[in-house]
Amino acid sequence: MNTATVRNTGARSIPAPVARAALVAALIAVWQVAPTVGLLDPRLLPPPSVVGPMIVQLFGEAGFRGHLATTLLETLVAFLVSVPVGFIMAILIGENKYASDIFKPLVFFVFSIPKSIFLPLFIFAFGISFHQKVAFGVFSTLFIVMMLSFAAIESVRRDHLVVARSYGATRMQTVLRVYLPGMTPVLLEAIRVSMIFNFTGILLAEMYASREGLGNVIEQWGQGFQLDRLMATIVVIAAIAIVFNETIRALESRCEHWRE
Amino acid sequence: MGLKAVVSSPSPAFSTDESGAVEVTNVGHVYETASGTTEALTDISFRVETGRFISIVGPSGCGKSSLLMMIAGLVQPTRGTITAGGRPLVQPDPTRIGVVFQDASLYPWLTARSNVEFPLSLRHVDHKIRRERAEEALDLVGLAGFADKHPHELSGGMKQRVALARGLVQDPPILLMDEPFAALDEQTRLTMGDEVLRIWERTRKTIIFVTHGLSEAIHLSDEVLVLTSRPGKLVDRVSVDLPRPRSFEVMGGRRFEELRERIWQRIRS
């Protein structure tokens, strides 16, 4: 028996979810205690006892709710454009060997470029506007959607397609009844990861130049040294991101056996 | 027409029944590779009469699976013709031919019942009839109680039974099986062989069974076709004259050993 096995059995006496919850609770406790006892300047890191009520206060302010609505709308529109467009482009490219040879390397090239450096160009093209935020969100997301869609298409098992053909499936039937369900697990993963890129793109565009939105207030309150408001906004954004991510992950685990 | 109807329907007395006959004439297959063209199969000709159980054996790479895919209409031969039920096949025709693949190839997102119904649903068969037929087919393969299970809840042998039910659900006169039990353990393989024989005796379909197991081929078939490799060529047709049902004693007997030896010699040559 090797040492790794011995160590594992010892660590497993506490169930992982309990240990995880304890770790998060401990971090929040440190966050609370450190500024209170003077280990950290409370003006630099306001404790949860300040940030918590501030979140409630922010939701009571019409201005903040407006910023939240703007960001969510921009994110939603950019997402609803980039995911279907990226997916359809990936299918058109992935379906044809010649098109794959031409376009796939290009998609990989563009994907590797940091998208933030194009922000000034988007302002030239669209001005500081809703459209500019959405356009940049789409630009940030499109290439990861395409790359993950390529993977989704490849995840469809060949023998599943042969079975459909041997039972006389039409092209449409093959797409709807074999390709789509066959791709679903990887596609859900694509949606989840794409949202991370999309949300990041929108917030970045707002922080760089905007008149409204959560990115705008983050930038503003950071510059204005209003760290209670800044921290509260960070917690709200983190919560939105985690809730979306976990919802899709729950769907993913429900069709986990589809990958079999 | 349900599966049971086949057993009771009288075969026409005036001529031999063509519905389940398969005729392969001068079939050759060539495919392109990076290093040029490769001849996979050359000049294969044979005829299988309705209701016969034949096996195709040969070393791996002899093209026996390709040959089966051509009979299924999934691959077009480079040369020669293939007819099933007296008519040529230009594309898969599930009403004439059912196929059972090496991996059960069930759709993991569908229940056993929906997997069996799949071929019928492609043809927009009425929901009630679809369900009836699927249940009949699942019953035939001994899985009546498992209709609502998903493939990941079934054992390897059970998955192949579902695949077999899917192949039978449209009641095609011809059933093609491509190394269907290769991935199963020895015990399950033997059980599944007996299952296929039981179903064959009840439905009297023409079965063409590709395998690399010589004992399995002899145990199941009326006749064994032997292919050699590179290019795949039909070198022998061995009639299995062992009485049915083939008991354990028959399978250990002298005649069985003779047949096995003959096939083995032909494969090695």
PDB file of N, CA, C and O in Angstrom, chain B residues 76-127:
ATOM      1  N   GLN B  76     -21.700   1.460 -50.503  1.00  0.00           N
ATOM      2  CA  GLN B  76     -21.919   0.972 -51.856  1.00  0.00           C
ATOM      3  C   GLN B  76     -20.685   0.211 -52.338  1.00  0.00           C
ATOM      4  O   GLN B  76     -19.572   0.703 -52.210  1.00  0.00           O
ATOM      5  N   PRO B  77     -20.866  -1.007 -52.877  1.00  0.00           N
ATOM      6  CA  PRO B  77     -19.701  -1.746 -53.387  1.00  0.00           C
ATOM      7  C   PRO B  77     -19.125  -1.052 -54.624  1.00  0.00           C
ATOM      8  O   PRO B  77     -19.852  -0.403 -55.371  1.00  0.00           O
ATOM      9  N   THR B  78     -17.815  -1.169 -54.801  1.00  0.00           N
ATOM     10  CA  THR B  78     -17.175  -0.581 -55.969  1.00  0.00           C
ATOM     11  C   THR B  78     -17.572  -1.345 -57.229  1.00  0.00           C
ATOM     12  O   THR B  78     -17.742  -0.775 -58.293  1.00  0.00           O
ATOM     13  N   ARG B  79     -17.675  -2.676 -57.087  1.00  0.00           N
ATOM     14  CA  ARG B  79     -18.083  -3.524 -58.215  1.00  0.00           C
ATOM     15  C   ARG B  79     -19.165  -4.496 -57.753  1.00  0.00           C
ATOM     16  O   ARG B  79     -19.274  -4.786 -56.566  1.00  0.00           O
ATOM     17  N   GLY B  80     -19.923  -5.009 -58.699  1.00  0.00           N
ATOM     18  CA  GLY B  80     -20.883  -6.063 -58.410  1.00  0.00           C
ATOM     19  C   GLY B  80     -22.216  -5.543 -57.905  1.00  0.00           C
ATOM     20  O   GLY B  80     -22.409  -4.340 -57.762  1.00  0.00           O
ATOM     21  N   THR B  81     -23.135  -6.480 -57.668  1.00  0.00           N
ATOM     22  CA  THR B  81     -24.475  -6.084 -57.215  1.00  0.00           C
ATOM     23  C   THR B  81     -24.910  -6.904 -56.004  1.00  0.00           C
ATOM     24  O   THR B  81     -24.433  -8.013 -55.780  1.00  0.00           O
ATOM     25  N   ILE B  82     -25.794  -6.318 -55.243  1.00  0.00           N
ATOM     26  CA  ILE B  82     -26.371  -7.006 -54.094  1.00  0.00           C
ATOM     27  C   ILE B  82     -27.881  -6.829 -54.154  1.00  0.00           C
ATOM     28  O   ILE B  82     -28.366  -5.712 -54.367  1.00  0.00           O
ATOM     29  N   THR B  83     -28.620  -7.922 -54.010  1.00  0.00           N
ATOM     30  CA  THR B  83     -30.068  -7.787 -53.898  1.00  0.00           C
ATOM     31  C   THR B  83     -30.533  -8.383 -52.574  1.00  0.00           C
ATOM     32  O   THR B  83     -29.921  -9.298 -52.042  1.00  0.00           O
ATOM     33  N   ALA B  84     -31.593  -7.796 -52.044  1.00  0.00           N
ATOM     34  CA  ALA B  84     -32.211  -8.321 -50.823  1.00  0.00           C
ATOM     35  C   ALA B  84     -33.693  -8.410 -51.092  1.00  0.00           C
ATOM     36  O   ALA B  84     -34.305  -7.450 -51.557  1.00  0.00           O
ATOM     37  N   GLY B  85     -34.273  -9.573 -50.837  1.00  0.00           N
ATOM     38  CA  GLY B  85     -35.688  -9.774 -51.134  1.00  0.00           C
ATOM     39  C   GLY B  85     -35.946  -9.643 -52.624  1.00  0.00           C
ATOM     40  O   GLY B  85     -37.013  -9.218 -53.041  1.00  0.00           O
ATOM     41  N   GLY B  86     -34.941  -9.979 -53.439  1.00  0.00           N
ATOM     42  CA  GLY B  86     -35.110  -9.988 -54.892  1.00  0.00           C
ATOM     43  C   GLY B  86     -34.924  -8.635 -55.554  1.00  0.00           C
ATOM     44  O   GLY B  86     -34.966  -8.539 -56.777  1.00  0.00           O
ATOM     45  N   ARG B  87     -34.734  -7.575 -54.776  1.00  0.00           N
ATOM     46  CA  ARG B  87     -34.577  -6.242 -55.365  1.00  0.00           C
ATOM     47  C   ARG B  87     -33.248  -5.646 -54.933  1.00  0.00           C
ATOM     48  O   ARG B  87     -32.781  -5.873 -53.822  1.00  0.00           O
ATOM     49  N   PRO B  88     -32.618  -4.862 -55.822  1.00  0.00           N
ATOM     50  CA  PRO B  88     -31.337  -4.243 -55.451  1.00  0.00           C
ATOM     51  C   PRO B  88     -31.520  -3.198 -54.341  1.00  0.00           C
ATOM     52  O   PRO B  88     -32.608  -2.659 -54.157  1.00  0.00           O
ATOM     53  N   LEU B  89     -30.436  -2.937 -53.628  1.00  0.00           N
ATOM     54  CA  LEU B  89     -30.448  -1.957 -52.543  1.00  0.00           C
ATOM     55  C   LEU B  89     -29.577  -0.779 -52.963  1.00  0.00           C
ATOM     56  O   LEU B  89     -28.409  -0.946 -53.243  1.00  0.00           O
ATOM     57  N   VAL B  90     -30.161   0.404 -53.009  1.00  0.00           N
ATOM     58  CA  VAL B  90     -29.314   1.567 -53.282  1.00  0.00           C
ATOM     59  C   VAL B  90     -29.084   2.384 -52.021  1.00  0.00           C
ATOM     60  O   VAL B  90     -28.179   3.194 -51.932  1.00  0.00           O
ATOM     61  N   GLN B  91     -29.953   2.145 -51.027  1.00  0.00           N
ATOM     62  CA  GLN B  91     -29.791   2.806 -49.730  1.00  0.00           C
ATOM     63  C   GLN B  91     -30.421   1.906 -48.673  1.00  0.00           C
ATOM     64  O   GLN B  91     -31.132   0.963 -49.016  1.00  0.00           O
ATOM     65  N   PRO B  92     -30.142   2.166 -47.396  1.00  0.00           N
ATOM     66  CA  PRO B  92     -30.702   1.298 -46.356  1.00  0.00           C
ATOM     67  C   PRO B  92     -32.224   1.236 -46.452  1.00  0.00           C
ATOM     68  O   PRO B  92     -32.878   2.243 -46.681  1.00  0.00           O
ATOM     69  N   ASP B  93     -32.769   0.031 -46.334  1.00  0.00           N
ATOM     70  CA  ASP B  93     -34.217  -0.135 -46.342  1.00  0.00           C
ATOM     71  C   ASP B  93     -34.618  -0.937 -45.114  1.00  0.00           C
ATOM     72  O   ASP B  93     -34.566  -2.166 -45.104  1.00  0.00           O
ATOM     73  N   PRO B  94     -34.996  -0.247 -44.037  1.00  0.00           N
ATOM     74  CA  PRO B  94     -35.264  -0.936 -42.772  1.00  0.00           C
ATOM     75  C   PRO B  94     -36.463  -1.867 -42.817  1.00  0.00           C
ATOM     76  O   PRO B  94     -36.612  -2.710 -41.931  1.00  0.00           O
ATOM     77  N   THR B  95     -37.309  -1.752 -43.837  1.00  0.00           N
ATOM     78  CA  THR B  95     -38.433  -2.689 -43.897  1.00  0.00           C
ATOM     79  C   THR B  95     -37.976  -4.048 -44.437  1.00  0.00           C
ATOM     80  O   THR B  95     -38.642  -5.054 -44.245  1.00  0.00           O
ATOM     81  N   ARG B  96     -36.823  -4.037 -45.145  1.00  0.00           N
ATOM     82  CA  ARG B  96     -36.298  -5.304 -45.650  1.00  0.00           C
ATOM     83  C   ARG B  96     -35.216  -5.863 -44.740  1.00  0.00           C
ATOM     84  O   ARG B  96     -35.065  -7.075 -44.599  1.00  0.00           O
ATOM     85  N   ILE B  97     -34.405  -4.950 -44.154  1.00  0.00           N
ATOM     86  CA  ILE B  97     -33.219  -5.392 -43.428  1.00  0.00           C
ATOM     87  C   ILE B  97     -33.103  -4.679 -42.083  1.00  0.00           C
ATOM     88  O   ILE B  97     -33.157  -3.450 -42.011  1.00  0.00           O
ATOM     89  N   GLY B  98     -32.953  -5.459 -41.012  1.00  0.00           N
ATOM     90  CA  GLY B  98     -32.640  -4.909 -39.699  1.00  0.00           C
ATOM     91  C   GLY B  98     -31.175  -5.168 -39.408  1.00  0.00           C
ATOM     92  O   GLY B  98     -30.632  -6.192 -39.827  1.00  0.00           O
ATOM     93  N   VAL B  99     -30.512  -4.237 -38.719  1.00  0.00           N
ATOM     94  CA  VAL B  99     -29.086  -4.405 -38.442  1.00  0.00           C
ATOM     95  C   VAL B  99     -28.841  -4.320 -36.930  1.00  0.00           C
ATOM     96  O   VAL B  99     -29.385  -3.460 -36.252  1.00  0.00           O
ATOM     97  N   VAL B 100     -28.011  -5.242 -36.426  1.00  0.00           N
ATOM     98  CA  VAL B 100     -27.561  -5.167 -35.034  1.00  0.00           C
ATOM     99  C   VAL B 100     -26.053  -4.967 -35.066  1.00  0.00           C
ATOM    100  O   VAL B 100     -25.332  -5.742 -35.698  1.00  0.00           O
ATOM    101  N   PHE B 101     -25.599  -3.893 -34.433  1.00  0.00           N
ATOM    102  CA  PHE B 101     -24.192  -3.510 -34.531  1.00  0.00           C
ATOM    103  C   PHE B 101     -23.368  -4.066 -33.378  1.00  0.00           C
ATOM    104  O   PHE B 101     -23.900  -4.495 -32.362  1.00  0.00           O
ATOM    105  N   GLN B 102     -22.040  -3.998 -33.557  1.00  0.00           N
ATOM    106  CA  GLN B 102     -21.116  -4.561 -32.578  1.00  0.00           C
ATOM    107  C   GLN B 102     -21.294  -3.963 -31.184  1.00  0.00           C
ATOM    108  O   GLN B 102     -21.478  -4.679 -30.219  1.00  0.00           O
ATOM    109  N   ASP B 103     -21.207  -2.623 -31.098  1.00  0.00           N
ATOM    110  CA  ASP B 103     -21.574  -1.991 -29.833  1.00  0.00           C
ATOM    111  C   ASP B 103     -23.070  -1.802 -29.968  1.00  0.00           C
ATOM    112  O   ASP B 103     -23.533  -1.412 -31.021  1.00  0.00           O
ATOM    113  N   ALA B 104     -23.801  -2.037 -28.910  1.00  0.00           N
ATOM    114  CA  ALA B 104     -25.263  -1.981 -29.019  1.00  0.00           C
ATOM    115  C   ALA B 104     -25.707  -0.688 -29.705  1.00  0.00           C
ATOM    116  O   ALA B 104     -26.723  -0.658 -30.382  1.00  0.00           O
ATOM    117  N   SER B 105     -24.912   0.399 -29.529  1.00  0.00           N
ATOM    118  CA  SER B 105     -25.219   1.677 -30.178  1.00  0.00           C
ATOM    119  C   SER B 105     -26.648   2.134 -29.896  1.00  0.00           C
ATOM    120  O   SER B 105     -27.362   2.561 -30.785  1.00  0.00           O
ATOM    121  N   LEU B 106     -27.022   2.039 -28.623  1.00  0.00           N
ATOM    122  CA  LEU B 106     -28.322   2.575 -28.217  1.00  0.00           C
ATOM    123  C   LEU B 106     -28.145   4.066 -27.950  1.00  0.00           C
ATOM    124  O   LEU B 106     -27.054   4.518 -27.628  1.00  0.00           O
ATOM    125  N   TYR B 107     -29.240   4.834 -28.065  1.00  0.00           N
ATOM    126  CA  TYR B 107     -29.174   6.243 -27.742  1.00  0.00           C
ATOM    127  C   TYR B 107     -29.321   6.409 -26.228  1.00  0.00           C
ATOM    128  O   TYR B 107     -30.367   6.072 -25.672  1.00  0.00           O
ATOM    129  N   PRO B 108     -28.277   6.898 -25.559  1.00  0.00           N
ATOM    130  CA  PRO B 108     -28.306   6.927 -24.094  1.00  0.00           C
ATOM    131  C   PRO B 108     -29.385   7.852 -23.524  1.00  0.00           C
ATOM    132  O   PRO B 108     -29.749   7.728 -22.366  1.00  0.00           O
ATOM    133  N   TRP B 109     -29.892   8.796 -24.348  1.00  0.00           N
ATOM    134  CA  TRP B 109     -30.911   9.721 -23.845  1.00  0.00           C
ATOM    135  C   TRP B 109     -32.322   9.138 -23.969  1.00  0.00           C
ATOM    136  O   TRP B 109     -33.280   9.764 -23.531  1.00  0.00           O
ATOM    137  N   LEU B 110     -32.460   7.970 -24.564  1.00  0.00           N
ATOM    138  CA  LEU B 110     -33.783   7.350 -24.709  1.00  0.00           C
ATOM    139  C   LEU B 110     -33.892   6.122 -23.806  1.00  0.00           C
ATOM    140  O   LEU B 110     -32.894   5.450 -23.543  1.00  0.00           O
ATOM    141  N   THR B 111     -35.109   5.828 -23.351  1.00  0.00           N
ATOM    142  CA  THR B 111     -35.332   4.597 -22.594  1.00  0.00           C
ATOM    143  C   THR B 111     -35.226   3.409 -23.545  1.00  0.00           C
ATOM    144  O   THR B 111     -35.201   3.581 -24.766  1.00  0.00           O
ATOM    145  N   ALA B 112     -35.172   2.200 -22.958  1.00  0.00           N
ATOM    146  CA  ALA B 112     -35.111   0.993 -23.786  1.00  0.00           C
ATOM    147  C   ALA B 112     -36.278   0.987 -24.770  1.00  0.00           C
ATOM    148  O   ALA B 112     -36.104   0.734 -25.966  1.00  0.00           O
ATOM    149  N   ARG B 113     -37.486   1.328 -24.273  1.00  0.00           N
ATOM    150  CA  ARG B 113     -38.664   1.325 -25.134  1.00  0.00           C
ATOM    151  C   ARG B 113     -38.509   2.325 -26.287  1.00  0.00           C
ATOM    152  O   ARG B 113     -38.731   1.991 -27.447  1.00  0.00           O
ATOM    153  N   SER B 114     -38.084   3.552 -25.960  1.00  0.00           N
ATOM    154  CA  SER B 114     -37.946   4.567 -27.009  1.00  0.00           C
ATOM    155  C   SER B 114     -36.853   4.200 -28.008  1.00  0.00           C
ATOM    156  O   SER B 114     -36.950   4.530 -29.180  1.00  0.00           O
ATOM    157  N   ASN B 115     -35.799   3.535 -27.522  1.00  0.00           N
ATOM    158  CA  ASN B 115     -34.771   3.066 -28.449  1.00  0.00           C
ATOM    159  C   ASN B 115     -35.361   2.070 -29.441  1.00  0.00           C
ATOM    160  O   ASN B 115     -35.061   2.114 -30.635  1.00  0.00           O
ATOM    161  N   VAL B 116     -36.196   1.162 -28.936  1.00  0.00           N
ATOM    162  CA  VAL B 116     -36.806   0.155 -29.809  1.00  0.00           C
ATOM    163  C   VAL B 116     -37.812   0.822 -30.759  1.00  0.00           C
ATOM    164  O   VAL B 116     -37.936   0.454 -31.919  1.00  0.00           O
ATOM    165  N   GLU B 117     -38.509   1.842 -30.245  1.00  0.00           N
ATOM    166  CA  GLU B 117     -39.499   2.543 -31.072  1.00  0.00           C
ATOM    167  C   GLU B 117     -38.849   3.437 -32.132  1.00  0.00           C
ATOM    168  O   GLU B 117     -39.505   3.840 -33.090  1.00  0.00           O
ATOM    169  N   PHE B 118     -37.562   3.765 -31.925  1.00  0.00           N
ATOM    170  CA  PHE B 118     -36.891   4.742 -32.780  1.00  0.00           C
ATOM    171  C   PHE B 118     -37.104   4.528 -34.288  1.00  0.00           C
ATOM    172  O   PHE B 118     -37.530   5.449 -34.990  1.00  0.00           O
ATOM    173  N   PRO B 119     -36.869   3.291 -34.816  1.00  0.00           N
ATOM    174  CA  PRO B 119     -37.073   3.105 -36.259  1.00  0.00           C
ATOM    175  C   PRO B 119     -38.512   3.395 -36.690  1.00  0.00           C
ATOM    176  O   PRO B 119     -38.734   3.934 -37.768  1.00  0.00           O
ATOM    177  N   LEU B 120     -39.466   3.066 -35.825  1.00  0.00           N
ATOM    178  CA  LEU B 120     -40.880   3.297 -36.164  1.00  0.00           C
ATOM    179  C   LEU B 120     -41.201   4.782 -36.125  1.00  0.00           C
ATOM    180  O   LEU B 120     -41.937   5.300 -36.969  1.00  0.00           O
ATOM    181  N   SER B 121     -40.632   5.480 -35.139  1.00  0.00           N
ATOM    182  CA  SER B 121     -40.937   6.900 -35.004  1.00  0.00           C
ATOM    183  C   SER B 121     -40.358   7.689 -36.184  1.00  0.00           C
ATOM    184  O   SER B 121     -40.915   8.708 -36.579  1.00  0.00           O
ATOM    185  N   LEU B 122     -39.259   7.216 -36.768  1.00  0.00           N
ATOM    186  CA  LEU B 122     -38.703   7.883 -37.950  1.00  0.00           C
ATOM    187  C   LEU B 122     -39.705   7.849 -39.099  1.00  0.00           C
ATOM    188  O   LEU B 122     -39.731   8.735 -39.943  1.00  0.00           O
ATOM    189  N   ARG B 123     -40.539   6.806 -39.113  1.00  0.00           N
ATOM    190  CA  ARG B 123     -41.517   6.661 -40.200  1.00  0.00           C
ATOM    191  C   ARG B 123     -42.909   7.120 -39.766  1.00  0.00           C
ATOM    192  O   ARG B 123     -43.892   6.833 -40.417  1.00  0.00           O
ATOM    193  N   HIS B 124     -42.955   7.845 -38.647  1.00  0.00           N
ATOM    194  CA  HIS B 124     -44.200   8.443 -38.147  1.00  0.00           C
ATOM    195  C   HIS B 124     -45.313   7.410 -37.962  1.00  0.00           C
ATOM    196  O   HIS B 124     -46.472   7.677 -38.248  1.00  0.00           O
ATOM    197  N   VAL B 125     -44.935   6.215 -37.480  1.00  0.00           N
ATOM    198  CA  VAL B 125     -45.943   5.204 -37.162  1.00  0.00           C
ATOM    199  C   VAL B 125     -46.757   5.705 -35.969  1.00  0.00           C
ATOM    200  O   VAL B 125     -46.210   6.326 -35.063  1.00  0.00           O
ATOM    201  N   ASP B 126     -48.037   5.450 -35.994  1.00  0.00           N
ATOM    202  CA  ASP B 126     -48.943   5.880 -34.932  1.00  0.00           C
ATOM    203  C   ASP B 126     -48.426   5.484 -33.548  1.00  0.00           C
ATOM    204  O   ASP B 126     -47.937   4.379 -33.348  1.00  0.00           O
ATOM    205  N   HIS B 127     -48.564   6.408 -32.613  1.00  0.00           N
ATOM    206  CA  HIS B 127     -47.994   6.239 -31.284  1.00  0.00           C
ATOM    207  C   HIS B 127     -48.397   4.933 -30.611  1.00  0.00           C
ATOM    208  O   HIS B 127     -47.579   4.246 -30.004  1.00  0.00           O
TER     209      HIS B 127
END
